[in-house]
mmCIF file of C-alpha atoms in Angstrom:
data_model
loop_
_atom_site.group_PDB
_atom_site.id
_atom_site.type_symbol
_atom_site.label_atom_id
_atom_site.label_comp_id
_atom_site.label_asym_id
_atom_site.label_seq_id
_atom_site.Cartn_x
_atom_site.Cartn_y
_atom_site.Cartn_z
ATOM 1 C CA MET V 108 0.042 -0.022 -0.020
ATOM 2 C CA SER V 109 2.895 2.317 0.616
ATOM 3 C CA GLN V 110 4.281 1.706 -2.910
ATOM 4 C CA GLU V 111 0.819 2.166 -4.501
ATOM 5 C CA PHE V 112 0.085 5.505 -2.811
ATOM 6 C CA GLY V 113 3.646 6.810 -2.527
ATOM 7 C CA PRO V 114 3.815 8.580 -5.918
ATOM 8 C CA GLN V 115 0.516 10.375 -5.400
ATOM 9 C CA ASN V 116 1.560 11.567 -1.928
ATOM 10 C CA ASN V 117 4.912 12.926 -3.477
ATOM 11 C CA ALA V 118 3.072 14.775 -6.360
ATOM 12 C CA THR V 119 0.657 16.722 -4.100
ATOM 13 C CA PRO V 120 3.261 19.009 -2.456
ATOM 14 C CA ALA V 121 4.763 19.842 -5.865
ATOM 15 C CA THR V 122 1.400 20.898 -7.185
ATOM 16 C CA GLU V 123 0.716 22.991 -4.126
ATOM 17 C CA ARG V 124 4.121 24.622 -4.514
ATOM 18 C CA ASP V 125 3.306 25.458 -8.158
ATOM 19 C CA VAL V 126 -0.017 27.009 -7.153
ATOM 20 C CA GLN V 127 1.569 29.040 -4.420
ATOM 21 C CA TRP V 128 4.356 30.225 -6.785
ATOM 22 C CA GLU V 129 1.810 31.336 -9.416
ATOM 23 C CA ARG V 130 -0.248 33.136 -6.793
ATOM 24 C CA SER V 131 2.831 34.870 -5.501
ATOM 25 C CA VAL V 132 3.833 35.971 -9.012
ATOM 26 C CA LEU V 133 0.329 37.216 -9.753
ATOM 27 C CA GLU V 134 0.215 39.120 -6.447
ATOM 28 C CA ARG V 135 3.588 40.662 -7.121
ATOM 29 C CA LEU V 136 2.528 41.697 -10.683
ATOM 30 C CA ALA V 137 -0.708 43.156 -9.385
ATOM 31 C CA PHE V 138 1.152 45.109 -6.657
ATOM 32 C CA GLU V 139 3.668 46.437 -9.116
ATOM 33 C CA SER V 140 0.937 47.398 -11.568
ATOM 34 C CA LEU V 141 -0.894 49.261 -8.745
ATOM 35 C CA GLN V 142 2.342 51.010 -7.760
ATOM 36 C CA GLU V 143 2.895 52.010 -11.328
ATOM 37 C CA GLN V 144 -0.641 53.450 -11.579
ATOM 38 C CA ARG V 145 -0.125 55.417 -8.371
ATOM 39 C CA LEU V 146 3.083 56.766 -9.627
ATOM 40 C CA ARG V 147 1.558 57.840 -12.968
ATOM 41 C CA ARG V 148 -1.215 59.599 -11.079
ATOM 42 C CA ARG V 149 1.170 61.399 -8.810
ATOM 43 C CA TRP V 150 3.189 62.629 -11.768
ATOM 44 C CA SER V 151 0.054 63.615 -13.583
ATOM 45 C CA ILE V 152 -1.105 65.653 -10.596
ATOM 46 C CA PHE V 153 2.386 67.237 -10.215
ATOM 47 C CA PHE V 154 2.451 68.324 -13.918
ATOM 48 C CA LYS V 155 -1.093 69.675 -13.687
ATOM 49 C CA LEU V 156 -0.311 71.682 -10.518
ATOM 50 C CA ALA V 157 2.917 72.950 -12.077
ATOM 51 C CA THR V 158 1.097 74.015 -15.246
ATOM 52 C CA LEU V 159 -1.672 75.713 -13.146
ATOM 53 C CA THR V 160 0.966 77.554 -11.093
ATOM 54 C CA LEU V 161 2.690 78.787 -14.208
ATOM 55 C CA VAL V 162 -0.575 79.992 -15.739
ATOM 56 C CA MET V 163 -1.587 81.742 -12.512
ATOM 57 C CA PHE V 164 1.827 83.458 -12.245
ATOM 58 C CA ALA V 165 1.642 84.554 -15.923
ATOM 59 C CA ILE V 166 -1.822 86.071 -15.389
ATOM 60 C CA TYR V 167 -0.703 87.848 -12.145
ATOM 61 C CA ARG V 168 2.503 89.087 -13.773
ATOM 62 C CA PHE V 169 1.034 90.608 -16.906
ATOM 63 C CA SER V 170 -2.412 91.720 -15.698
ATOM 64 C CA ASP V 171 -1.166 94.482 -13.376
ATOM 65 C CA TYR V 172 -0.029 97.978 -14.283
ATOM 66 C CA THR V 173 3.752 98.621 -14.046
ATOM 67 C CA ASP V 174 5.543 101.940 -13.563
ATOM 68 C CA ASP V 175 7.995 101.007 -16.334
ATOM 69 C CA ALA V 176 5.183 100.847 -18.888
ATOM 70 C CA ALA V 177 4.041 104.365 -17.847
ATOM 71 C CA GLU V 178 7.491 105.835 -18.053
ATOM 72 C CA LYS V 179 8.035 104.453 -21.623
ATOM 73 C CA LEU V 180 4.884 106.202 -22.852
ATOM 74 C CA GLY V 181 6.124 109.561 -21.552
ATOM 75 C CA PRO V 182 3.731 112.398 -20.606
ATOM 76 C CA HIS V 183 0.236 111.017 -20.115
ATOM 77 C CA THR V 184 -3.076 111.398 -18.326
ATOM 78 C CA ALA V 185 -3.587 109.169 -15.241
ATOM 79 C CA LEU V 186 -7.032 107.452 -15.082
ATOM 80 C CA ILE V 187 -8.620 106.003 -11.983
ATOM 81 C CA ASP V 188 -11.976 104.249 -11.999
ATOM 82 C CA VAL V 189 -14.413 104.839 -9.111
ATOM 83 C CA SER V 190 -17.106 102.356 -10.034
ATOM 84 C CA GLY V 191 -19.906 100.703 -8.063
ATOM 85 C CA GLU V 192 -20.965 101.187 -4.513
ATOM 86 C CA ILE V 193 -18.473 103.008 -2.281
ATOM 87 C CA GLU V 194 -17.840 100.588 0.532
ATOM 88 C CA SER V 195 -14.947 99.245 2.497
ATOM 89 C CA GLU V 196 -14.906 95.871 0.772
ATOM 90 C CA GLY V 197 -15.535 97.042 -2.822
ATOM 91 C CA GLY V 198 -13.377 98.261 -5.694
ATOM 92 C CA ALA V 199 -14.480 101.816 -4.886
ATOM 93 C CA SER V 200 -13.164 101.709 -1.348
ATOM 94 C CA ALA V 201 -10.599 104.152 0.157
ATOM 95 C CA HIS V 202 -8.316 101.096 0.475
ATOM 96 C CA ASP V 203 -8.205 100.791 -3.323
ATOM 97 C CA VAL V 204 -8.731 104.336 -4.569
ATOM 98 C CA ILE V 205 -6.168 106.218 -2.255
ATOM 99 C CA PRO V 206 -3.139 104.098 -3.305
ATOM 100 C CA ALA V 207 -4.112 104.601 -6.951
ATOM 101 C CA LEU V 208 -4.305 108.356 -6.355
ATOM 102 C CA ASN V 209 -0.912 108.443 -4.795
ATOM 103 C CA ARG V 210 0.675 106.533 -7.686
ATOM 104 C CA ALA V 211 -1.029 108.809 -10.226
ATOM 105 C CA PHE V 212 0.042 112.040 -8.587
ATOM 106 C CA SER V 213 3.602 110.891 -7.748
ATOM 107 C CA ASP V 214 4.414 109.575 -11.169
ATOM 108 C CA ASN V 215 6.676 112.082 -12.890
ATOM 109 C CA ALA V 216 5.226 111.327 -16.245
ATOM 110 C CA SER V 217 1.604 111.969 -15.361
ATOM 111 C CA VAL V 218 0.364 115.456 -16.434
ATOM 112 C CA GLY V 219 -3.019 115.311 -14.803
ATOM 113 C CA VAL V 220 -5.452 112.910 -13.129
ATOM 114 C CA ILE V 221 -8.967 111.874 -14.097
ATOM 115 C CA LEU V 222 -11.389 110.062 -11.804
ATOM 116 C CA ARG V 223 -13.910 108.255 -14.005
ATOM 117 C CA MET V 224 -17.042 108.197 -11.834
ATOM 118 C CA ASN V 225 -19.781 105.630 -12.056
ATOM 119 C CA SER V 226 -21.235 105.308 -8.554
ATOM 120 C CA PRO V 227 -24.580 105.669 -6.869
ATOM 121 C CA GLY V 228 -22.882 106.432 -3.569
ATOM 122 C CA GLY V 229 -22.244 104.450 -0.374
ATOM 123 C CA SER V 230 -20.335 104.919 2.814
ATOM 124 C CA PRO V 231 -19.780 108.489 3.975
ATOM 125 C CA VAL V 232 -16.655 107.389 5.713
ATOM 126 C CA GLN V 233 -15.058 105.890 2.699
ATOM 127 C CA ALA V 234 -16.117 108.857 0.509
ATOM 128 C CA GLY V 235 -14.798 111.334 3.118
ATOM 129 C CA MET V 236 -11.424 109.525 3.288
ATOM 130 C CA ILE V 237 -11.048 109.690 -0.533
ATOM 131 C CA ASN V 238 -12.063 113.342 -0.630
ATOM 132 C CA ASP V 239 -9.550 114.203 2.107
ATOM 133 C CA GLU V 240 -6.773 112.488 0.191
ATOM 134 C CA ILE V 241 -7.645 114.354 -2.980
ATOM 135 C CA GLN V 242 -7.307 117.619 -1.082
ATOM 136 C CA ARG V 243 -3.988 116.566 0.368
ATOM 137 C CA LEU V 244 -2.560 115.545 -3.023
ATOM 138 C CA ARG V 245 -3.844 118.715 -4.712
ATOM 139 C CA ALA V 246 -1.889 120.731 -2.096
ATOM 140 C CA GLU V 247 1.224 118.600 -2.516
ATOM 141 C CA TYR V 248 1.162 118.577 -6.317
ATOM 142 C CA PRO V 249 -0.428 121.959 -7.266
ATOM 143 C CA GLU V 250 0.790 121.673 -10.830
ATOM 144 C CA LYS V 251 -1.235 118.565 -11.481
ATOM 145 C CA PRO V 252 -5.019 119.061 -11.935
ATOM 146 C CA VAL V 253 -7.488 116.464 -10.942
ATOM 147 C CA TYR V 254 -10.795 116.177 -12.820
ATOM 148 C CA VAL V 255 -13.868 114.023 -12.437
ATOM 149 C CA VAL V 256 -15.578 112.678 -15.511
ATOM 150 C CA VAL V 257 -19.029 111.305 -14.907
ATOM 151 C CA GLU V 258 -20.356 108.695 -17.213
ATOM 152 C CA GLU V 259 -23.563 107.090 -16.005
ATOM 153 C CA ILE V 260 -24.065 108.333 -12.431
ATOM 154 C CA CYS V 261 -22.333 110.349 -9.718
ATOM 155 C CA ALA V 262 -24.733 110.489 -6.832
ATOM 156 C CA SER V 263 -24.555 110.979 -3.076
ATOM 157 C CA GLY V 264 -21.212 109.462 -1.869
ATOM 158 C CA GLY V 265 -19.937 109.502 -5.434
ATOM 159 C CA TYR V 266 -20.553 113.312 -5.579
ATOM 160 C CA TYR V 267 -18.983 113.651 -2.166
ATOM 161 C CA ILE V 268 -15.712 112.455 -3.756
ATOM 162 C CA ALA V 269 -16.286 114.427 -6.965
ATOM 163 C CA ALA V 270 -16.647 117.693 -5.026
ATOM 164 C CA GLY V 271 -12.950 117.568 -4.191
ATOM 165 C CA ALA V 272 -11.780 117.775 -7.855
ATOM 166 C CA ASP V 273 -10.730 120.887 -9.709
ATOM 167 C CA LYS V 274 -13.557 120.398 -12.189
ATOM 168 C CA ILE V 275 -16.408 118.030 -12.864
ATOM 169 C CA TYR V 276 -17.325 116.965 -16.446
ATOM 170 C CA VAL V 277 -20.496 115.104 -17.267
ATOM 171 C CA ASN V 278 -22.562 113.765 -20.102
ATOM 172 C CA LYS V 279 -25.778 115.613 -20.745
ATOM 173 C CA ALA V 280 -27.726 112.493 -19.655
ATOM 174 C CA SER V 281 -25.601 111.663 -16.601
ATOM 175 C CA VAL V 282 -27.290 111.479 -13.261
ATOM 176 C CA VAL V 283 -25.733 113.838 -10.738
ATOM 177 C CA GLY V 284 -26.522 114.995 -7.223
ATOM 178 C CA SER V 285 -28.496 113.229 -4.463
ATOM 179 C CA ILE V 286 -26.784 115.298 -1.736
ATOM 180 C CA GLY V 287 -28.410 113.643 1.274
ATOM 181 C CA VAL V 288 -27.986 110.893 3.810
ATOM 182 C CA LEU V 289 -30.176 107.878 4.653
ATOM 183 C CA MET V 290 -30.363 105.047 7.164
ATOM 184 C CA ASP V 291 -32.789 102.305 6.192
ATOM 185 C CA GLY V 292 -34.122 99.149 7.757
ATOM 186 C CA PHE V 293 -37.301 97.195 8.512
ATOM 187 C CA GLY V 294 -39.655 96.844 11.441
ATOM 188 C CA PHE V 295 -41.485 93.587 12.048
ATOM 189 C CA THR V 296 -43.088 94.303 15.378
ATOM 190 C CA GLY V 297 -46.679 94.550 14.142
ATOM 191 C CA LEU V 298 -46.338 91.301 12.133
ATOM 192 C CA MET V 299 -44.785 89.530 15.132
ATOM 193 C CA ASP V 300 -47.795 90.573 17.339
ATOM 194 C CA LYS V 301 -50.231 89.170 14.843
ATOM 195 C CA LEU V 302 -48.348 85.851 14.651
ATOM 196 C CA GLY V 303 -47.910 85.708 18.413
ATOM 197 C CA VAL V 304 -44.123 85.786 18.210
ATOM 198 C CA GLU V 305 -42.309 87.184 21.198
ATOM 199 C CA ARG V 306 -38.984 88.913 20.743
ATOM 200 C CA ARG V 307 -36.529 88.032 23.508
ATOM 201 C CA LEU V 308 -33.643 90.494 23.331
ATOM 202 C CA MET V 309 -31.446 91.112 26.353
ATOM 203 C CA THR V 310 -29.133 94.137 26.413
ATOM 204 C CA ALA V 311 -26.917 95.973 28.856
ATOM 205 C CA GLY V 312 -27.550 99.670 28.044
ATOM 206 C CA GLU V 313 -31.015 100.964 27.225
ATOM 207 C CA ASN V 314 -30.180 101.870 23.622
ATOM 208 C CA LYS V 315 -27.982 98.888 22.796
ATOM 209 C CA GLY V 316 -30.836 97.314 20.775
ATOM 210 C CA MET V 317 -31.623 100.499 18.861
ATOM 211 C CA MET V 318 -32.461 99.790 15.189
ATOM 212 C CA ASP V 319 -33.237 96.195 15.936
ATOM 213 C CA PRO V 320 -35.891 95.306 13.361
ATOM 214 C CA TYR V 321 -37.740 93.068 15.797
ATOM 215 C CA SER V 322 -38.071 95.656 18.608
ATOM 216 C CA PRO V 323 -40.146 98.816 18.700
ATOM 217 C CA GLN V 324 -38.388 102.157 18.087
ATOM 218 C CA THR V 325 -38.846 104.810 20.733
ATOM 219 C CA SER V 326 -39.270 108.500 19.936
ATOM 220 C CA LYS V 327 -36.019 109.187 21.742
ATOM 221 C CA GLN V 328 -34.077 106.677 19.584
ATOM 222 C CA LYS V 329 -35.710 108.075 16.399
ATOM 223 C CA ALA V 330 -34.697 111.652 17.379
ATOM 224 C CA TYR V 331 -31.114 110.494 18.117
ATOM 225 C CA SER V 332 -30.782 108.766 14.720
ATOM 226 C CA GLN V 333 -32.266 111.777 12.980
ATOM 227 C CA ALA V 334 -29.745 114.104 14.656
ATOM 228 C CA MET V 335 -26.861 111.808 13.609
ATOM 229 C CA LEU V 336 -28.075 111.913 9.997
ATOM 230 C CA ASN V 337 -28.444 115.681 10.124
ATOM 231 C CA GLU V 338 -24.902 116.009 11.333
ATOM 232 C CA ILE V 339 -23.509 113.837 8.491
ATOM 233 C CA HIS V 340 -25.665 115.751 6.062
ATOM 234 C CA ALA V 341 -24.157 119.019 7.309
ATOM 235 C CA GLN V 342 -20.671 117.586 6.765
ATOM 236 C CA PHE V 343 -21.642 116.637 3.245
ATOM 237 C CA ILE V 344 -23.000 120.117 2.508
ATOM 238 C CA ASP V 345 -19.847 121.710 3.818
ATOM 239 C CA VAL V 346 -17.644 119.607 1.608
ATOM 240 C CA VAL V 347 -19.788 120.562 -1.505
ATOM 241 C CA ARG V 348 -19.772 124.248 -0.686
ATOM 242 C CA LYS V 349 -16.015 124.293 -0.208
ATOM 243 C CA GLY V 350 -15.303 122.190 -3.309
ATOM 244 C CA ARG V 351 -17.635 124.060 -5.670
ATOM 245 C CA GLY V 352 -17.225 127.497 -4.197
ATOM 246 C CA THR V 353 -18.858 130.365 -6.108
ATOM 247 C CA ARG V 354 -19.696 128.099 -9.052
ATOM 248 C CA LEU V 355 -22.473 126.517 -6.997
ATOM 249 C CA LYS V 356 -25.890 128.112 -7.541
ATOM 250 C CA GLU V 357 -27.756 127.054 -4.392
ATOM 251 C CA THR V 358 -31.542 126.619 -4.326
ATOM 252 C CA PRO V 359 -33.693 125.153 -1.601
ATOM 253 C CA GLU V 360 -33.524 121.825 -3.508
ATOM 254 C CA THR V 361 -29.759 121.684 -3.916
ATOM 255 C CA PHE V 362 -29.229 119.712 -0.737
ATOM 256 C CA SER V 363 -32.573 118.048 -0.497
ATOM 257 C CA GLY V 364 -31.418 114.661 -1.909
ATOM 258 C CA LEU V 365 -32.762 115.285 -5.443
ATOM 259 C CA PHE V 366 -30.649 114.427 -8.472
ATOM 260 C CA TRP V 367 -30.498 115.860 -11.992
ATOM 261 C CA VAL V 368 -29.327 115.073 -15.475
ATOM 262 C CA GLY V 369 -25.891 116.313 -16.429
ATOM 263 C CA SER V 370 -26.996 119.312 -18.506
ATOM 264 C CA LYS V 371 -29.061 120.619 -15.581
ATOM 265 C CA ALA V 372 -26.234 119.919 -13.150
ATOM 266 C CA VAL V 373 -24.014 122.242 -15.231
ATOM 267 C CA GLU V 374 -26.668 124.990 -14.978
ATOM 268 C CA MET V 375 -26.840 124.538 -11.212
ATOM 269 C CA GLY V 376 -23.142 124.609 -10.757
ATOM 270 C CA LEU V 377 -22.915 121.021 -9.596
ATOM 271 C CA ALA V 378 -20.835 120.293 -12.663
ATOM 272 C CA ASP V 379 -18.702 122.466 -14.914
ATOM 273 C CA GLU V 380 -18.930 121.240 -18.526
ATOM 274 C CA LEU V 381 -19.822 118.382 -20.803
ATOM 275 C CA GLY V 382 -16.931 116.070 -21.590
ATOM 276 C CA THR V 383 -15.479 112.593 -21.695
ATOM 277 C CA VAL V 384 -12.292 110.999 -20.543
ATOM 278 C CA ASP V 385 -10.873 111.278 -24.003
ATOM 279 C CA SER V 386 -11.920 114.917 -24.530
ATOM 280 C CA VAL V 387 -10.646 116.002 -21.184
ATOM 281 C CA ALA V 388 -7.303 114.248 -21.623
ATOM 282 C CA ARG V 389 -6.875 115.646 -25.166
ATOM 283 C CA ASP V 390 -8.311 119.189 -24.855
ATOM 284 C CA VAL V 391 -7.949 120.078 -21.196
ATOM 285 C CA ILE V 392 -4.939 118.198 -19.781
ATOM 286 C CA LYS V 393 -3.257 118.167 -23.256
ATOM 287 C CA ALA V 394 -2.036 114.595 -22.794
ATOM 288 C CA GLU V 395 -4.190 112.273 -24.866
ATOM 289 C CA ASN V 396 -2.269 109.128 -23.876
ATOM 290 C CA VAL V 397 -4.323 107.673 -21.006
ATOM 291 C CA ILE V 398 -2.904 105.179 -18.572
ATOM 292 C CA ASP V 399 -5.179 103.349 -16.092
ATOM 293 C CA TYR V 400 -3.890 103.512 -12.519
ATOM 294 C CA THR V 401 -6.956 101.842 -11.004
ATOM 295 C CA GLN V 402 -6.063 99.497 -8.198
ATOM 296 C CA LYS V 403 -6.753 95.950 -9.588
ATOM 297 C CA GLU V 404 -7.772 93.008 -7.417
ATOM 298 C CA GLY V 405 -4.991 90.469 -7.119
ATOM 299 C CA LEU V 406 -5.410 87.003 -8.613
ATOM 300 C CA PRO V 407 -6.007 85.327 -5.248
ATOM 301 C CA GLU V 408 -8.842 87.700 -4.428
ATOM 302 C CA ARG V 409 -10.402 87.156 -7.812
ATOM 303 C CA MET V 410 -10.246 83.395 -7.447
ATOM 304 C CA LEU V 411 -11.704 83.563 -3.939
ATOM 305 C CA LYS V 412 -14.600 85.613 -5.141
ATOM 306 C CA LYS V 413 -15.124 83.370 -8.165
ATOM 307 C CA PHE V 414 -15.515 80.259 -5.966
ATOM 308 C CA GLY V 415 -17.754 82.102 -3.484
ATOM 309 C CA ALA V 416 -15.334 82.431 -0.560
ATOM 310 C CA SER V 417 -16.660 85.881 0.193
ATOM 311 C CA LEU V 418 -20.374 84.825 0.275
ATOM 312 C CA GLY V 419 -20.537 84.592 4.072
ATOM 313 C CA ASN V 420 -18.830 87.923 4.633
ATOM 314 C CA GLY V 421 -21.077 89.546 2.027
ATOM 315 C CA ALA V 422 -24.174 88.221 3.724
ATOM 316 C CA ILE V 423 -23.120 89.563 7.076
ATOM 317 C CA SER V 424 -22.241 92.962 5.608
ATOM 318 C CA THR V 425 -25.711 93.088 4.025
ATOM 319 C CA LEU V 426 -27.376 92.484 7.366
ATOM 320 C CA LEU V 427 -25.268 95.081 9.192
ATOM 321 C CA SER V 428 -25.547 97.707 6.453
ATOM 322 C CA ALA V 429 -29.057 98.659 7.524
ATOM 323 C CA LYS V 430 -27.639 100.071 10.730
ATOM 324 C CA ARG V 431 -25.075 102.341 9.127
ATOM 325 C CA PRO V 432 -25.686 105.752 7.560
ATOM 326 C CA SER V 433 -25.360 105.730 3.788
ATOM 327 C CA LEU V 434 -24.894 108.356 1.037
ATOM 328 C CA HIS V 435 -27.064 107.025 -1.784
#
């Protein structure tokens, strides 16, 4: 029996060894194939990131204004856009406009400065800061005129800025004026009473909850808010009177918050003449080459905004804006 079954017993281990060897080879081949795929993916990711980095750098490098380019063009008119709502986070903020003004005035090749205005207004603080800087730069560089050219609209906070210029040029159909101040919001107390909703607001300080839309407004709080608006309005009027001087033909409606078309604004002394950026650069400043000094958003900021990173901040700003005075 040992001779009969002996060869079969000797063959079994050899077969098992062959199976184990084949399995080992297959596992090794599969592992090496997996490693190779991972390596290819890593290199692919690396090259994609490298390409993206180069593209971003190229956009950043060649999209911004350089002083060398301005110097090569020689004497020119410096242009700065003040576009959109004047607010601390926007392109028409003091943070963006003031550095552009400083570059424009300090450049030896710039002959004059034009602010191209397209703004419905905004923050009196931001507008006041820009106006103050215009006055400082005019005193420091008396040989360089600064003009405002209104295209679509120059209202309220936009006009607060424009009043600091040597002259204001408009289109006959431009919207100009709105010299006033507002503070807007909503009150839901009546609706809450009908719905049976109770507002539970706890404060330390009797006026800490003032302007809360879910709490009633007292006559004392209303009077205080109105006094604050009147004070800001008086500051606005003072800036306009100083900026426009004897050119201003005051009427009872001048500072009422009304606005007018450009041709009427010229009649009222709120503007000086009709004109465009090109005509002012060519005929008034006598330097028809125009170089844009507007502060541009950096590439990181543009990408963040594109992908919505500023959404939360914008929502919060919108909620809080109702409690701040605004020049619109």
